[in-house]
XYZ file of C-alpha atoms in Angstrom:
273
model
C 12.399 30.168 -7.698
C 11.246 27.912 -4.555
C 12.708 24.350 -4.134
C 11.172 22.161 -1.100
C 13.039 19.767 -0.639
C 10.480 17.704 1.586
C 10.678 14.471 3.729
C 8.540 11.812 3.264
C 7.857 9.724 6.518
C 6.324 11.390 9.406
C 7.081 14.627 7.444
C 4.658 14.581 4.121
C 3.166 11.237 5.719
C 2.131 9.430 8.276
C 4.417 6.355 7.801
C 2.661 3.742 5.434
C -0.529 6.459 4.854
C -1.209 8.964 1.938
C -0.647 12.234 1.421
C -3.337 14.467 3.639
C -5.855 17.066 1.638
C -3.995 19.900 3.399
C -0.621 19.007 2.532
C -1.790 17.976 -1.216
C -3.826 20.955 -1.967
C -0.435 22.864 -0.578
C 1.722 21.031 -2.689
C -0.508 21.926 -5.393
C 0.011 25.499 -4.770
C 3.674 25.382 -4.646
C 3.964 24.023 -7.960
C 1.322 26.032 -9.609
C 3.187 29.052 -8.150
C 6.023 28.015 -10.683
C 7.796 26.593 -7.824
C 9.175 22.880 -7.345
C 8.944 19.961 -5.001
C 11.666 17.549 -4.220
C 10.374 14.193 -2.356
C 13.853 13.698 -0.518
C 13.497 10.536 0.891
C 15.642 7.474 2.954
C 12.826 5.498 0.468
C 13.432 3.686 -2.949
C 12.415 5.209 -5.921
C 9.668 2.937 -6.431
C 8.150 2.703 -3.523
C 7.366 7.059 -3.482
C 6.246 6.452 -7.459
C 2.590 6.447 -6.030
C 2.702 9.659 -3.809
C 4.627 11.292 -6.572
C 1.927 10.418 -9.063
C -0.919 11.716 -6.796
C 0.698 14.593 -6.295
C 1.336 15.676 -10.228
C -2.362 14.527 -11.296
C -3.564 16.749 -8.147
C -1.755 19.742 -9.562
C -1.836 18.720 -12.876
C 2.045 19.902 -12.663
C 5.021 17.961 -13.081
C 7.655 17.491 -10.857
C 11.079 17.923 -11.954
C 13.638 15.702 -9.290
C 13.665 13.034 -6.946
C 15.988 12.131 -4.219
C 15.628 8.935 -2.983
C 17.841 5.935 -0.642
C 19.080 9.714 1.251
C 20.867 10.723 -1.581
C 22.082 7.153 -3.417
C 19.780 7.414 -6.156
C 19.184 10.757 -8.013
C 16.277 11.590 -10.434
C 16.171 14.257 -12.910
C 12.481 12.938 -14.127
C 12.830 15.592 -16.840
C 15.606 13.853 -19.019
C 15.156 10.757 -16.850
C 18.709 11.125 -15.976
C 19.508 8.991 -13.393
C 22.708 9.191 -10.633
C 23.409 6.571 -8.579
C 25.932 6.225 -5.422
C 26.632 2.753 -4.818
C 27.847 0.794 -1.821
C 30.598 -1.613 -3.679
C 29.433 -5.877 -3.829
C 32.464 -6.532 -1.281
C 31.505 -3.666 1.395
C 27.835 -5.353 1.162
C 28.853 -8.799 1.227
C 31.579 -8.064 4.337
C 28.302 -6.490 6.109
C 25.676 -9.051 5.082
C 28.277 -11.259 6.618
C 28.791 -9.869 10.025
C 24.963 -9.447 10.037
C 24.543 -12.900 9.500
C 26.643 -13.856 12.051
C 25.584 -11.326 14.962
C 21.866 -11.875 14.281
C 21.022 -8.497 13.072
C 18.363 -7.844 9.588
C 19.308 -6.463 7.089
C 17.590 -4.735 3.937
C 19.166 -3.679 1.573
C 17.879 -1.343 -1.235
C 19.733 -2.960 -4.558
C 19.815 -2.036 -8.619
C 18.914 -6.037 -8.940
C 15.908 -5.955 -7.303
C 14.223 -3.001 -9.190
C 15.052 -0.962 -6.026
C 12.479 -2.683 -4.129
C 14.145 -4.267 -1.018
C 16.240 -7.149 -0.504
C 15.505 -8.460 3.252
C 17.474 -11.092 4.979
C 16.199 -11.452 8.758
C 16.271 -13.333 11.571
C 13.188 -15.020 13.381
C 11.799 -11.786 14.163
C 8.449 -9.783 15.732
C 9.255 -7.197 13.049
C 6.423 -7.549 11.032
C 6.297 -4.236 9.503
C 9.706 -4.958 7.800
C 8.182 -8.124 6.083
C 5.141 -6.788 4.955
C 7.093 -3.677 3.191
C 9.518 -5.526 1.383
C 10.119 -8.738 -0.883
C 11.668 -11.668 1.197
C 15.087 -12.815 -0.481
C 17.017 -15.598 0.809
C 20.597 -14.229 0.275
C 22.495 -17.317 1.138
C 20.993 -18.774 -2.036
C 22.664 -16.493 -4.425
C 25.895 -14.903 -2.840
C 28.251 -16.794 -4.567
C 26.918 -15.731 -7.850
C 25.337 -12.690 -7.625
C 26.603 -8.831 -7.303
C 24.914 -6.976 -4.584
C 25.644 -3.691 -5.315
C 23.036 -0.863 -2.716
C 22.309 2.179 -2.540
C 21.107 2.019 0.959
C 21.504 -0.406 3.815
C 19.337 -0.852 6.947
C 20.065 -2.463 9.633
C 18.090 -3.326 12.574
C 18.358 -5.224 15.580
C 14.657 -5.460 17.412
C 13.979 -6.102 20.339
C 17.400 -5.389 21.154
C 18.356 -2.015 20.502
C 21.408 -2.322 23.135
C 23.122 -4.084 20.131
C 23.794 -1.217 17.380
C 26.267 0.613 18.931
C 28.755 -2.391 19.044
C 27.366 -2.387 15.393
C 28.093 1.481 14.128
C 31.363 1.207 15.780
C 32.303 -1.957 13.948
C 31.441 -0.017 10.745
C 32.907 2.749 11.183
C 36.031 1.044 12.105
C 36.181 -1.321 9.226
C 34.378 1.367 7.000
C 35.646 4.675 7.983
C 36.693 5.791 4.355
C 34.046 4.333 2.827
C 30.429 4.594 4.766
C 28.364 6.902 6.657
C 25.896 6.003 9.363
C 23.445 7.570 10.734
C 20.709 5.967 13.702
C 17.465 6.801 12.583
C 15.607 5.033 15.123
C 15.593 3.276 18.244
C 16.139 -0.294 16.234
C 17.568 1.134 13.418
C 20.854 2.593 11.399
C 20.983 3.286 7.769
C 24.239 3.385 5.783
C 24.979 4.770 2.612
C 28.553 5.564 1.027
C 30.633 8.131 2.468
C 29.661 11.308 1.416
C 26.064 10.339 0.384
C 23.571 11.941 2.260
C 20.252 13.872 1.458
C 22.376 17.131 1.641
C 24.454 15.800 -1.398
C 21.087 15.154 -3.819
C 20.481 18.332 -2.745
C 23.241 20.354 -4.140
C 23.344 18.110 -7.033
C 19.941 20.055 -7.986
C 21.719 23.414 -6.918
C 24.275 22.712 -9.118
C 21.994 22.312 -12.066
C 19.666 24.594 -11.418
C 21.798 27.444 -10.388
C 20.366 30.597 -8.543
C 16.976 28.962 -6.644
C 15.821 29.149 -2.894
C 16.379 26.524 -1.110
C 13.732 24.846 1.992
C 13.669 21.378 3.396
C 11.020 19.818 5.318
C 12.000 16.800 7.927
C 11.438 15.066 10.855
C 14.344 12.742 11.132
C 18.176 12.526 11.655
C 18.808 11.822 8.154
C 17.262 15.100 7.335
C 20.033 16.911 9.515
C 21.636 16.783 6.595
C 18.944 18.352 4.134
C 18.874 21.455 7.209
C 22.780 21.919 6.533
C 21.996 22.036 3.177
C 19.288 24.433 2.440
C 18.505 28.577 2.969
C 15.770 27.490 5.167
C 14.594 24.594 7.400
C 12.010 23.704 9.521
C 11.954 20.062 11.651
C 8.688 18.512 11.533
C 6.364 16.182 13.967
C 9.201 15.315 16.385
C 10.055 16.408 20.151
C 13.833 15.267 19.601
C 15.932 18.666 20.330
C 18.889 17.204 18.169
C 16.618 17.274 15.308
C 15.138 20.492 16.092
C 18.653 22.478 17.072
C 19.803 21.613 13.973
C 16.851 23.520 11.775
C 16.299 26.877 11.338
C 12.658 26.713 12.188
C 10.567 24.036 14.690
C 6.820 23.340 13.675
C 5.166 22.249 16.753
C 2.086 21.455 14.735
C 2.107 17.349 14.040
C -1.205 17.278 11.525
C -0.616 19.004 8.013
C 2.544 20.119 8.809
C 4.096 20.002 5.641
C 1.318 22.772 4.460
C 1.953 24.828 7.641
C 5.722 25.632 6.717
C 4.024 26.420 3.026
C 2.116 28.540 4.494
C 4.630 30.159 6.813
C 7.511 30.217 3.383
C 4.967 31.990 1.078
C 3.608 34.886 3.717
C 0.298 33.168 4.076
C -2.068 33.535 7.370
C -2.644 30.131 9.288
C -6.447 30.178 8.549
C -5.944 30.304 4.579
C -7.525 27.548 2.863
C -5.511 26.333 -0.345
């Protein structure tokens, strides 16, 4: 049996768009084969409950786990078992703190906010950020409120020349405790040590048992996901990081997610789903 374990942004996606035909009608096949998709994603829960819901009325099929915040929160949607990896209140508060003072933003992806995202941000040009996410004004409720995460981002735009004083401030104070990874340019996300999308990904393994193993990804938290898996292919990007670290290197940046289908199952380029 088949598990893709796929990406979401810039993978499945392009970032804040819809699932393509192609790549639906491919994701349909895959799970009428008797096969399974995993959306394995840096994303909450709730904010992939939309592409996961167009995908299983597309197929009619249900899918059967989720791996979300790169591995700190773990769906098994058929018992609705849930795992979660937190980032302890005092790690989150002792970053939220140095963020605050440096003048970095900070979002935070938290069990009290229905795993939609907590922001706190500077005067910024970042508009994306505040359009995604519910604005909370932390200072208001730190002194009486747990802030457990799954996931934190930080970002410091326009001045990426910032975040490595940053990472090496975490992993100094954090060493034992967090992982970071720079997604982007602007951007690191940290989770708790040992959390990654590689470790959602055995976690199905190890329930499953026997099953063959593919991720999909674009991105360096999907580095991971490669490590992880019997097969890999790095999606819609030119960075040769990325790239050296899969098995496989689609080129192709429109419907990609359908051309590794394509390439996993044996099928010719030109066949139509």
């Amino acid at each position: 049996m088949k598990y893709f374990f796929i990406d979401i942004d810039n993978t499945l996606t392009k970032f804040l768009r819809s699932v393509s035909d192609e790549n639906l009608k491919a994701l349909s096949y895959v799970l009428n084969h008797g096969d399974q998709v995993v959306l394995c994603s840096g994303r909450s829960s709730a904010s992939c409950e939309n592409i996961k819901k167009t995908i299983e009325e597309y197929a009619k099929k249900q899918m059967k786990y989720g791996i979300f915040s790169n591995g700190g929160y773990i769906v098994d949607f058929s018992t609705n078992q849930i795992t979660t990896n937190l980032i302890p209140n005092d790690t989150v508060w002792k970053i939220y703190d140095y963020v605050k003072k440096n003048k970095y933003g900070l979002l935070a992806y938290t069990p009290e906010t229905n795993e939609q995202t907590a922001v706190y941000s500077m005067k910024t040009w970042y508009k994306l950020v505040l359009f995604m996410n519910k604005k909370i004004d932390l200072w208001k409720i730190k002194d009486n409120s747990i802030l457990d995460a799954y996931k934190l981002i930080i970002y410091s735009i326009p001045l990426s020349h910032r975040l490595p004083k940053l990472i090496e401030w975490i992993n100094t104070n954090f060493s034992t405790e967090l992982s970071v990874i720079r997604t982007h340019k602007y951007v690191i996300e940290v989770n708790k040590k040992g959390i990654n999308k590689a470790f959602g990904i055995n976690y199905v393994k190890q329930k499953e048992g026997t099953i063959e193993t593919i991720s999909i990804g674009d991105s360096r938290n999907d580095i991971p996901s490669f490590e992880a898996t019997d097969n890999s292919f790095a999606v819609n990007t030119k960075n040769p990081v990325i790239i050296k670290k899969a098995k496989n290197h689609i080129r192709k940046f429109k419907n990609s997610v359908a051309k590794v289908i394509k390439k996993v199952y044996g099928l010719e380029d030109d066949y139509k789903f």
